[in-house]
Coordinates of C-alpha atoms and ligand atoms in Angstrom, one line a residue:
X28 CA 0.0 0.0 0.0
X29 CA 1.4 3.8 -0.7
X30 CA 2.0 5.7 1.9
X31 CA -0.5 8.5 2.3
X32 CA 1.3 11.5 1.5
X33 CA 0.0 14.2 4.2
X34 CA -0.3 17.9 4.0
X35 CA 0.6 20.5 6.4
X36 CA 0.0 24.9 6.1
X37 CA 2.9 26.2 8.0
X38 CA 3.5 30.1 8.8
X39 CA 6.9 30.8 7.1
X40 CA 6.9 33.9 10.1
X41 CA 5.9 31.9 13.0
X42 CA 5.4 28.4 12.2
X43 CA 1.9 28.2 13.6
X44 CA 0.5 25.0 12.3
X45 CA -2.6 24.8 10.5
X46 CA -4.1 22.0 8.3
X47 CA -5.7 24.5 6.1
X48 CA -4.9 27.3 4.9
X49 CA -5.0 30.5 5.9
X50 CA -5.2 34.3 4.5
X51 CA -4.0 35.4 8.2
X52 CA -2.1 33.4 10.9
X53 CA -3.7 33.1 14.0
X54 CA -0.3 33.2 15.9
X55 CA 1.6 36.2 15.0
X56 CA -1.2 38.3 12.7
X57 CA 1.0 38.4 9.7
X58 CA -1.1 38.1 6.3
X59 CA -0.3 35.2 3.2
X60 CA 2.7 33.5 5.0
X61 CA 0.9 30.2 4.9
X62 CA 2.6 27.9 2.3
X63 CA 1.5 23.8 2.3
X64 CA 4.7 21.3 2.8
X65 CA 4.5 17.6 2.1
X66 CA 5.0 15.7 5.0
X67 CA 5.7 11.9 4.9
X68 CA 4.2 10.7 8.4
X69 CA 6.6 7.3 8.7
X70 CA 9.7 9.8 8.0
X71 CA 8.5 12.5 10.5
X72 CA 8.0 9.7 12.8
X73 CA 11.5 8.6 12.5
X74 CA 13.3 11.7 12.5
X75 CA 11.7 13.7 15.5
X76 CA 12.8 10.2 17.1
X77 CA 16.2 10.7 16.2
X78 CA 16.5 14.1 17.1
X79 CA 16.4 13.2 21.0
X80 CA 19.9 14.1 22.2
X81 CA 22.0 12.5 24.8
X82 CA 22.0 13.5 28.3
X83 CA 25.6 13.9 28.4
X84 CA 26.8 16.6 26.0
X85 CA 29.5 14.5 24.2
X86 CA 28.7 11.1 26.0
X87 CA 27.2 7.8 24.9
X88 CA 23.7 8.0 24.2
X89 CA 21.7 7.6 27.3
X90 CA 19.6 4.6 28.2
X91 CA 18.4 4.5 31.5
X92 CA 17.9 8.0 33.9
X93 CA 20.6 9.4 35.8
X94 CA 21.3 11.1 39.5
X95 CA 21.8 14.5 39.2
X96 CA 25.2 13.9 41.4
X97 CA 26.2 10.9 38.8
X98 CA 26.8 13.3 35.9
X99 CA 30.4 14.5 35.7
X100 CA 31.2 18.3 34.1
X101 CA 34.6 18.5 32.4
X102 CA 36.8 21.3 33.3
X103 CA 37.2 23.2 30.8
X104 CA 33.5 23.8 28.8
X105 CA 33.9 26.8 27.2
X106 CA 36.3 28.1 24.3
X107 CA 37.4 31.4 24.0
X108 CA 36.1 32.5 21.3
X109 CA 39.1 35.3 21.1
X110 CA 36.3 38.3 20.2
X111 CA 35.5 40.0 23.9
X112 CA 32.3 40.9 22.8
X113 CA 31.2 37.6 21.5
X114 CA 32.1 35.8 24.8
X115 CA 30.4 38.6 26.5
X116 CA 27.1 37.9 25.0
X117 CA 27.5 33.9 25.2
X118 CA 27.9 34.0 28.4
X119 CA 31.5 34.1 29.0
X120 CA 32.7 31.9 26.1
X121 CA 31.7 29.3 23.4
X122 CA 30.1 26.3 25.8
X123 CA 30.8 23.1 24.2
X124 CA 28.3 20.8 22.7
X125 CA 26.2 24.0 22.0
X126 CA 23.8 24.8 19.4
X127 CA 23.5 28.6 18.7
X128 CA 21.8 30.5 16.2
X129 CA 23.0 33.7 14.8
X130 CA 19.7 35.5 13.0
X131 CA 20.0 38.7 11.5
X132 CA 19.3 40.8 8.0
X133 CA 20.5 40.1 5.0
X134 CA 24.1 41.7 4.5
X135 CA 24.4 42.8 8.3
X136 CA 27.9 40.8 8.9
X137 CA 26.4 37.6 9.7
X138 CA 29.3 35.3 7.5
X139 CA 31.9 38.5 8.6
X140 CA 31.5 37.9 12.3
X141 CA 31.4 33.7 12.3
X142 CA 34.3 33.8 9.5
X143 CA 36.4 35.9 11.8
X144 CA 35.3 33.8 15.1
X145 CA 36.4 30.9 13.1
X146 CA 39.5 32.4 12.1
X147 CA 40.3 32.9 15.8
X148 CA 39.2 29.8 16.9
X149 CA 41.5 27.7 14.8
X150 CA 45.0 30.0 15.6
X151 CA 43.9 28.9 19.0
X152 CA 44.3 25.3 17.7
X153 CA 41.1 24.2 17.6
X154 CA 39.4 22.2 14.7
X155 CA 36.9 24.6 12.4
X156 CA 34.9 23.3 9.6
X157 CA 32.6 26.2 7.9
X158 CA 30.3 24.8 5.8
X159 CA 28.6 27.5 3.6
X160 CA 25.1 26.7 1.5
X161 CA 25.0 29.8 0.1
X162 CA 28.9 30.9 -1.3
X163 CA 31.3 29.1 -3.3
X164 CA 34.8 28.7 -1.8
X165 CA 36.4 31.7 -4.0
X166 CA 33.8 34.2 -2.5
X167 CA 34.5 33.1 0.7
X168 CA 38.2 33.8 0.3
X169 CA 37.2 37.0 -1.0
X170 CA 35.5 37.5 2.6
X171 CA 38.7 35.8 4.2
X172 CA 41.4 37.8 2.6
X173 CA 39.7 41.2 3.7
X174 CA 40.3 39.4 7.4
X175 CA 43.3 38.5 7.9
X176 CA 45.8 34.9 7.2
X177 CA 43.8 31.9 8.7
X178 CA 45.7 28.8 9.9
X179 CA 45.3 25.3 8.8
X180 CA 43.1 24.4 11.6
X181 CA 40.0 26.3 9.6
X182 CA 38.2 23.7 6.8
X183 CA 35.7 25.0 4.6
X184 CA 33.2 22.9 3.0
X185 CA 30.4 23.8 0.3
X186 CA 27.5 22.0 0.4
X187 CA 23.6 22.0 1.2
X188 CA 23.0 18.6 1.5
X189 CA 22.6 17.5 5.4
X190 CA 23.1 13.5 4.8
X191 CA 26.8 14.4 2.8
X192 CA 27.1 17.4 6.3
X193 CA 26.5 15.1 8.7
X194 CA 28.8 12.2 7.1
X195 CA 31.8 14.7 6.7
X196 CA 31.8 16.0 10.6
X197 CA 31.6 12.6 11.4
X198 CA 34.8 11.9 9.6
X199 CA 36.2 14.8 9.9
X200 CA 35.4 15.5 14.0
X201 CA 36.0 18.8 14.0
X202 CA 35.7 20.8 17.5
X203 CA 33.0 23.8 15.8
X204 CA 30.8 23.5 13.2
X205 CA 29.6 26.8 11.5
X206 CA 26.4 26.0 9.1
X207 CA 26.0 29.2 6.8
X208 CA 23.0 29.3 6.3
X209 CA 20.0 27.2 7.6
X210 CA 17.7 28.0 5.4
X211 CA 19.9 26.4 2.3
X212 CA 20.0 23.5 3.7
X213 CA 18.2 20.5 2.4
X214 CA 17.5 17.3 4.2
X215 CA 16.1 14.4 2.0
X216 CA 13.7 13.2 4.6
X217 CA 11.7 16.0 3.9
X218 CA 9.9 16.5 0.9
X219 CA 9.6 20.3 1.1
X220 CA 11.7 22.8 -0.6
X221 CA 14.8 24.4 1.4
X222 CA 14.2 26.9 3.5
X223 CA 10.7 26.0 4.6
X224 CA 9.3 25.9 7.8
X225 CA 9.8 21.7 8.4
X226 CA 13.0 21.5 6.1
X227 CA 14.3 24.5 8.6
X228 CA 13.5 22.6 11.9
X229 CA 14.1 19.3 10.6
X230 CA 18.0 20.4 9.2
X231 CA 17.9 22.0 13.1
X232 CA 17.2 19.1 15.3
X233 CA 20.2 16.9 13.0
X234 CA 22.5 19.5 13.5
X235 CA 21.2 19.9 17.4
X236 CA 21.9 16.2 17.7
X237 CA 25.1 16.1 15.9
X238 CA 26.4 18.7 18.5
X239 CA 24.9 17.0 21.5
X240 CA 26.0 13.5 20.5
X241 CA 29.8 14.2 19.5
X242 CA 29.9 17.5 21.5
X243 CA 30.7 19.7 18.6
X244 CA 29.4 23.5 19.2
X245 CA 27.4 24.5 16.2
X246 CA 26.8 28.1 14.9
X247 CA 24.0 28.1 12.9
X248 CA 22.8 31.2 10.5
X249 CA 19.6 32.4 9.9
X250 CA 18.8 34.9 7.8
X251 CA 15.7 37.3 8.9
X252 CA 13.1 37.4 6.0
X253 CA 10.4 39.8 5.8
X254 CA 8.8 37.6 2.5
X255 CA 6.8 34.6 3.8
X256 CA 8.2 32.2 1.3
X257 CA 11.1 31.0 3.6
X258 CA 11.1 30.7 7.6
X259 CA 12.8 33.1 9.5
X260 CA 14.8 32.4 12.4
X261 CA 11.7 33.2 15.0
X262 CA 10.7 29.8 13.9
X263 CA 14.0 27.6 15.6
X264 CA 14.2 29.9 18.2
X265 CA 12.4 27.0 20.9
X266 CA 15.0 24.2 19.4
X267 CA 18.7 25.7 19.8
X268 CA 20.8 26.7 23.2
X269 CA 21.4 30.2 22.6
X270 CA 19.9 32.8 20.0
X271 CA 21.8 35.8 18.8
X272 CA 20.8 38.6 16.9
X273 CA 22.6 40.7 14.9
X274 CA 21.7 43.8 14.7
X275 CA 22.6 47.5 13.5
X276 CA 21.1 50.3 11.1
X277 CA 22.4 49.6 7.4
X278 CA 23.8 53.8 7.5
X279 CA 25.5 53.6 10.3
X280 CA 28.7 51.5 10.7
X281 CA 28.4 49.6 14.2
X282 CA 26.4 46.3 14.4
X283 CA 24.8 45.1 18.0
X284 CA 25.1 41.3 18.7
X285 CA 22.0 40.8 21.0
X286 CA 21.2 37.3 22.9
X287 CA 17.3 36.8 23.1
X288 CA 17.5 33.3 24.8
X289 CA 21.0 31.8 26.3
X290 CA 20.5 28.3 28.2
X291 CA 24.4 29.1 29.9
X292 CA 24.3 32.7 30.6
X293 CA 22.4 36.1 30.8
X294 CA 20.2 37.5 27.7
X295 CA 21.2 41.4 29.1
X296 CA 24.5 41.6 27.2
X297 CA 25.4 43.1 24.3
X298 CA 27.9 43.4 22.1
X299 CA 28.9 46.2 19.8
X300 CA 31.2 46.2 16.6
X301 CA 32.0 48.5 13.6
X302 CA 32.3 46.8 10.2
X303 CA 35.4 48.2 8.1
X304 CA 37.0 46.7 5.4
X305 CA 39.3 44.5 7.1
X306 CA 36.1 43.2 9.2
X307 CA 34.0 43.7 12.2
X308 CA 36.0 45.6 15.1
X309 CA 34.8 45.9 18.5
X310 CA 34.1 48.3 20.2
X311 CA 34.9 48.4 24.1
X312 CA 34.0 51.8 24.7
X313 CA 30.5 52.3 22.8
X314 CA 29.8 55.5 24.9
X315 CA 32.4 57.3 23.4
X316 CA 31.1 56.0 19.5
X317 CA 27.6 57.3 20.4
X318 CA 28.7 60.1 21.6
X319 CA 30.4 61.4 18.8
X320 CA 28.8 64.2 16.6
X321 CA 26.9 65.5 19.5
X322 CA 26.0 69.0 18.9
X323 CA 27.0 71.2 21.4
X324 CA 24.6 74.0 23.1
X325 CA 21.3 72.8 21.3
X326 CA 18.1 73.0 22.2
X327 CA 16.0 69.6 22.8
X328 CA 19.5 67.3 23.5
X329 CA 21.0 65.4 26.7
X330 CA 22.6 62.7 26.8
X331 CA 21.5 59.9 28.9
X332 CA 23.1 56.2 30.8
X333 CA 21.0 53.2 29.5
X334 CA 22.4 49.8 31.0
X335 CA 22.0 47.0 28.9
X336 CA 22.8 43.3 30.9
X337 CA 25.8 44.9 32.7
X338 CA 27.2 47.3 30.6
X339 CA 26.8 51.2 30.4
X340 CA 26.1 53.2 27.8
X341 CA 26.1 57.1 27.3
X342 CA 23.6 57.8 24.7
X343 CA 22.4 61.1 23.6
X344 CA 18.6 61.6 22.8
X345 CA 17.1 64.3 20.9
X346 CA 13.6 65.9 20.6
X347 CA 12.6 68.1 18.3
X348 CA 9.1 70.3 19.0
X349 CA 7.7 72.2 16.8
X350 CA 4.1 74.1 16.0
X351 CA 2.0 71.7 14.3
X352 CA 0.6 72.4 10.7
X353 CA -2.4 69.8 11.0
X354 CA -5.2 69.5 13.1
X355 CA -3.9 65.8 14.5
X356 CA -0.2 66.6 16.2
X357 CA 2.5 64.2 15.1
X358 CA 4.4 62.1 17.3
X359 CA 7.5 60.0 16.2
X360 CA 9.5 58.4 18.3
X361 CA 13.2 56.6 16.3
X362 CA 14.7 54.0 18.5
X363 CA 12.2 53.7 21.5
X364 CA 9.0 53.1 22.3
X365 CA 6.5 55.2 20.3
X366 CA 4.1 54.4 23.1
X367 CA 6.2 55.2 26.2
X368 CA 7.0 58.5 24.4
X369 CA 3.4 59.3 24.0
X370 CA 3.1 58.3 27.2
X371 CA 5.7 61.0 28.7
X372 CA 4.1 63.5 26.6
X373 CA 0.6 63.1 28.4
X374 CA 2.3 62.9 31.6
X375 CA 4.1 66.7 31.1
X376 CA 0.9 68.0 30.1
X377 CA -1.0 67.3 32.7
X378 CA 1.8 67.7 35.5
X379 CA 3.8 69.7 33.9
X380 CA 1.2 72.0 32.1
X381 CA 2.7 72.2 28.9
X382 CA 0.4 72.4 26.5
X383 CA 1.5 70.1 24.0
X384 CA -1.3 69.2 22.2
X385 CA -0.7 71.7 19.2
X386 CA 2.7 70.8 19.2
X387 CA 4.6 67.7 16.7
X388 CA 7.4 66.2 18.7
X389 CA 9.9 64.3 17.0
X390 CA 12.2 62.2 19.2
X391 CA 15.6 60.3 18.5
X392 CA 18.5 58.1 19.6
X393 CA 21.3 59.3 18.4
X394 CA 23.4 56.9 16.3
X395 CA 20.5 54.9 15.2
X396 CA 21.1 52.8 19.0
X397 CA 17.1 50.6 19.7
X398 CA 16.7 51.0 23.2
X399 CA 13.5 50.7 25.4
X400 CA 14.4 50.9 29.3
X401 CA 12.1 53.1 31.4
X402 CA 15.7 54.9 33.1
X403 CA 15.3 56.5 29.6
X404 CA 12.2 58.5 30.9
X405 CA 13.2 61.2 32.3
X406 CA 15.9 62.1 29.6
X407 CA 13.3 62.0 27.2
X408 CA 11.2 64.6 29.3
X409 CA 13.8 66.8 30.0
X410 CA 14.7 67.0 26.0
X411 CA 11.3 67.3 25.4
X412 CA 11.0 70.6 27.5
X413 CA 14.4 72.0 26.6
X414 CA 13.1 71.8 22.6
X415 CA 9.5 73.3 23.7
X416 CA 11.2 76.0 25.7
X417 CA 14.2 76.4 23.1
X418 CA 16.5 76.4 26.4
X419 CA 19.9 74.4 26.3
X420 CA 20.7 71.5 28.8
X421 CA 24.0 71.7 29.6
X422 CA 26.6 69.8 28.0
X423 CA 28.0 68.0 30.9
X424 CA 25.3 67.1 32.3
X425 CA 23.4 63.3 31.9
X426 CA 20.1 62.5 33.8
X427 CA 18.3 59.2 34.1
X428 CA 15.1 57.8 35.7
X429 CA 11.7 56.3 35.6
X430 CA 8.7 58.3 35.3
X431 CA 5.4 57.4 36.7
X432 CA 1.8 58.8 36.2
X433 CA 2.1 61.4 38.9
X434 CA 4.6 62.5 37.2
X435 CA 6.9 61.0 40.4
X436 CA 10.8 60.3 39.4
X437 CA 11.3 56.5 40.4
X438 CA 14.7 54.2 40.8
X439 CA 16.2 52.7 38.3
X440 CA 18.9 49.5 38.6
X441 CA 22.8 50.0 38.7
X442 CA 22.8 54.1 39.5
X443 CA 26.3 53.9 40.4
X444 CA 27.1 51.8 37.2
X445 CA 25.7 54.9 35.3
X446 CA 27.2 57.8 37.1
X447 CA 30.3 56.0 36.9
X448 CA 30.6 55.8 33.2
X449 CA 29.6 59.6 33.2
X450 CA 32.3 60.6 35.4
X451 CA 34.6 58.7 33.2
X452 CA 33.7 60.7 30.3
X453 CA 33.9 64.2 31.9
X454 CA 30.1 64.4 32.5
X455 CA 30.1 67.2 36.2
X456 CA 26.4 66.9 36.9
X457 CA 24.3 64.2 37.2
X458 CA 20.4 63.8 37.8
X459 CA 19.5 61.1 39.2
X460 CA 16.1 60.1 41.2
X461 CA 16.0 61.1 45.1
X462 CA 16.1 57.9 46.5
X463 CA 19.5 56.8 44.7
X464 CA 20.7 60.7 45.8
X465 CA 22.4 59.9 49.1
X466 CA 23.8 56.7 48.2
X467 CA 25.7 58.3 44.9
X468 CA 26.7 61.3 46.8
X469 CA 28.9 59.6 49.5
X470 CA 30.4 57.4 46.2
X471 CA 31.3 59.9 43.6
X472 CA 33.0 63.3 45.1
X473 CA 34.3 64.9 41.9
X474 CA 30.8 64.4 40.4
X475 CA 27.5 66.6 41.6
X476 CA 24.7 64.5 42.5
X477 CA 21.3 66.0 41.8
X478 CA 18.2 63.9 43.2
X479 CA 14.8 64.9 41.9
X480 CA 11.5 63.1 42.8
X481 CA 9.1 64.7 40.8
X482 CA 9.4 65.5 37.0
X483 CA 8.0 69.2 38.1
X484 CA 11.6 69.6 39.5
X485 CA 13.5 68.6 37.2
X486 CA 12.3 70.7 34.2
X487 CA 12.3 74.0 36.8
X488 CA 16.2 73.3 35.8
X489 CA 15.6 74.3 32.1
X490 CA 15.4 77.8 32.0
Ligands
ATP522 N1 35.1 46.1 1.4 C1 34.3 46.3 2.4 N2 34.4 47.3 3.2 C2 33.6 47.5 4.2 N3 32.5 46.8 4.5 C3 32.3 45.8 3.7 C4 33.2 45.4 2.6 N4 32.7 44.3 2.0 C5 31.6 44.0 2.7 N5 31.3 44.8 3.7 C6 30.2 44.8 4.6 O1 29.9 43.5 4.9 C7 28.5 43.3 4.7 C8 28.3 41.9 4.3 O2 28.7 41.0 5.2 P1 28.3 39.5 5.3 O3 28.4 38.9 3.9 O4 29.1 38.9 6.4 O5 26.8 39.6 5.7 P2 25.7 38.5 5.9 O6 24.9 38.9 7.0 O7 26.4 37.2 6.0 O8 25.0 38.6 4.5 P3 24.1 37.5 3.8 O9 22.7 37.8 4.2 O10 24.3 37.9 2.3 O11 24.6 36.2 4.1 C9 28.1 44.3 3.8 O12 26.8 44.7 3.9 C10 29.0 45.5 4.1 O13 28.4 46.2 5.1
MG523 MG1 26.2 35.5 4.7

């Protein structure tokens, strides 16, 4: 008897499952991402089977359960990955047996940043094979020779086919595996075409239980597509260890890498990097790269401390408001939360009394930086008055803080992180909310603490 050949409608956005189709997916509202894939229910069978993983990264499989206290960790588990920023955002290094994906636009650096990790990984001696779906070997050299020499440690390998992958790593035992990109591979045990929704997770759980079985740390790439005909990263997101984003505005020269799930370490971190010609570069001191350009005595700027995981940053936000032409005021908020920004605006007109209403106000992160943290608040008010009243805040002067309803000036995390990085960049005045004042004065003496606990007395300071 044939096998009955079964159909399934996945979301290319999401992959919410549905065994029709649909004009709108239920699960994340996007419109005609559904495409059918063939499924074979004897091979799905088998392969979500195989795709269990050892419970012992790099062990025999398992057959019966184990005591917690039974289960030896080696030593040494993580690689240096040689790249600061990288090991930041993994957690403090490259754990072994590890299955990460590295999502991001097309063009943003992705192949850059793993080529150069590789490259760094095998002068340290360890075993690299880069297997690319999507370049031939010459244009990777292209990539390579803008990098740098790479030692004899670093294979490359072209190929989409997951049955002639996962036969070479077997032969070849290398120590990382970098898989450029998912969505080319193909894996014969699924009838779809590459880059679907079930050839993408299939081609996922293989690689997940190559890595667990032989303890190989795989980087896997995954391109972020706005078109519904091939699944985007969101869709693996549930299967691997750790998920990094790469992001960064297209003008401007630095790239963010961003973890949004990490099963060994915090999702907080970042790490920044400028892409030149001879490759991404990091960049240890991003306050000083955002800070660059800043105009000096203008109207409607001050620069602000964000903390993202551990790390401070200096950024300087800018609002623009200006007499309105229509009868509906505009509001625009680059690099926030258009919401929290309209949010601020409601809040200063009712506590503040400005009357806003008639007013468009335009607000921005300078250097293209995305950052939502509520410390941003009261920066975002105080540039907001300084542009309504046309009064300059001083240059040297940074000011974070929540804002409630009341208009009340709340804590924020880390205060003496912040005003540290300040004073390290010559900042003299800080303002700060009033229940972090006392702690931050007896800390910093070369610095002036201001504490304010309502928004009303902070803007009294633009004049
Ligand atoms: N000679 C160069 N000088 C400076 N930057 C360059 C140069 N060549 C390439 N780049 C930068 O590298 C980027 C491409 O990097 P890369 O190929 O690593 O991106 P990717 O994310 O892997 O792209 P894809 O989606 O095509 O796989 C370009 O967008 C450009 O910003
Ligand atoms: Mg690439």
């Amino acid at each position: 008897m044939a096998t009955k050949i079964k159909t399934v409608f996945y979301c290319q956005n999401c992959g919410y499952e549905s065994a029709k189709w649909m004009g709108q997916c239920p699960g994340c509202r996007e419109w005609n991402t559904f495409v059918e894939e063939t499924i074979k229910p004897s091979v799905t069978g088998k392969s979500s089977k195989k795709s269990s993983i050892s419970g012992v990264v790099g062990g025999e499989p398992q057959t019966k359960p184990m005591k917690l206290s039974e289960i030896t960790l080696n030593e040494e588990d993580r690689y240096d990955t040689h790249i600061g920023e990288l090991n930041r955002v993994l957690g403090g290094g490259l754990v072994k047996g590890s299955l990460t994906l590295v999502g991001g636009d097309p063009g943003i650096g992705k192949s850059t940043l793993l080529l150069q990790t590789a490259r760094l990984l095998a002068a340290d001696k360890k075993k690299v094979l880069y297997i690319s779906g999507e370049e031939s070997l010459q244009q990777i050299k292209l990539r390579a020779n803008r990098i740098g020499d790479f030692s004899d440690d670093m294979n490359l390998f072209c190929e989409t086919d997951l049955g002639t992958i996962e036969e070479v790593i077997r032969r070849h035992s290398p120590e990382i595996v970098i898989i450029d990109s998912i969505q080319t591979m193909f894996n014969e045990n699924v009838s779809s075409a590459p880059g679907s929704v079930s050839q993408v997770r299939e081609s996922t759980a293989v690689l997940m239980r190559i890595a667990k079985q032989l303890g190989i740390s795989v980087f896997i790439v995954g391109h972020v597509t706005k078109e519904g005909t091939v699944a985007g990263p969101r869709v693996l997101e549930h299967m691997v260890d750790t998920v990094l984003y790469f992001e960064g505005d297209r003008h401007a020269s630095y790239r963010i890498l961003r973890a949004v799930k990490n099963r060994f370490g915090s999702t907080n971190e970042i790490g920044v990097f400028e892409m030149r010609q001879e490759g991404l570069i990091e960049v240890e001191n991003p306050s000083e790269f955002m800070l660059e350009g800043k105009p000096e005595n203008a109207s409607g700027s001050i620069v602000t401390c964000s903390v993202e995981g551990t790390r401070p940053i200096l950024i300087e936000i800018q609002a623009l408001v200006s007499h309105t032409n229509f009868n509906f005021p505009r509001r625009q908020a680059n690099g926030t939360d258009y919401n929290r920004v309209n949010l601020l605006m409601a809040v200063l007109e009712k506590r503040v009394g400005l009357e806003l209403s008639s007013y468009d106000c335009y607000i921005n992160l300078a250097g293209g930086m995305k950052l939502i943290e509520p410390a941003l608040d009261l920066s975002m008010c105080m540039a907001i008055v300084s542009s309504f009243r046309n009064r300059p805040i001083p240059d040297d002067l940074i000011a974070f803080g929540e804002v409630g309803l009341s208009g009340e000036v709340r804590s924020v995390n880390m205060p003496d992180v912040r005003v540290s990085e300040a004073a390290r960049l010559g900042f003299k005045t800080c303002i700060v909310p009033k229940s972090a004042e006392a702690k931050l004065k007896g800390a910093f003496k070369d610095i002036k603490i201001i504490g304010v606990s309502t928004i009303q007395e902070a803007v009294a300071m633009i004049r």
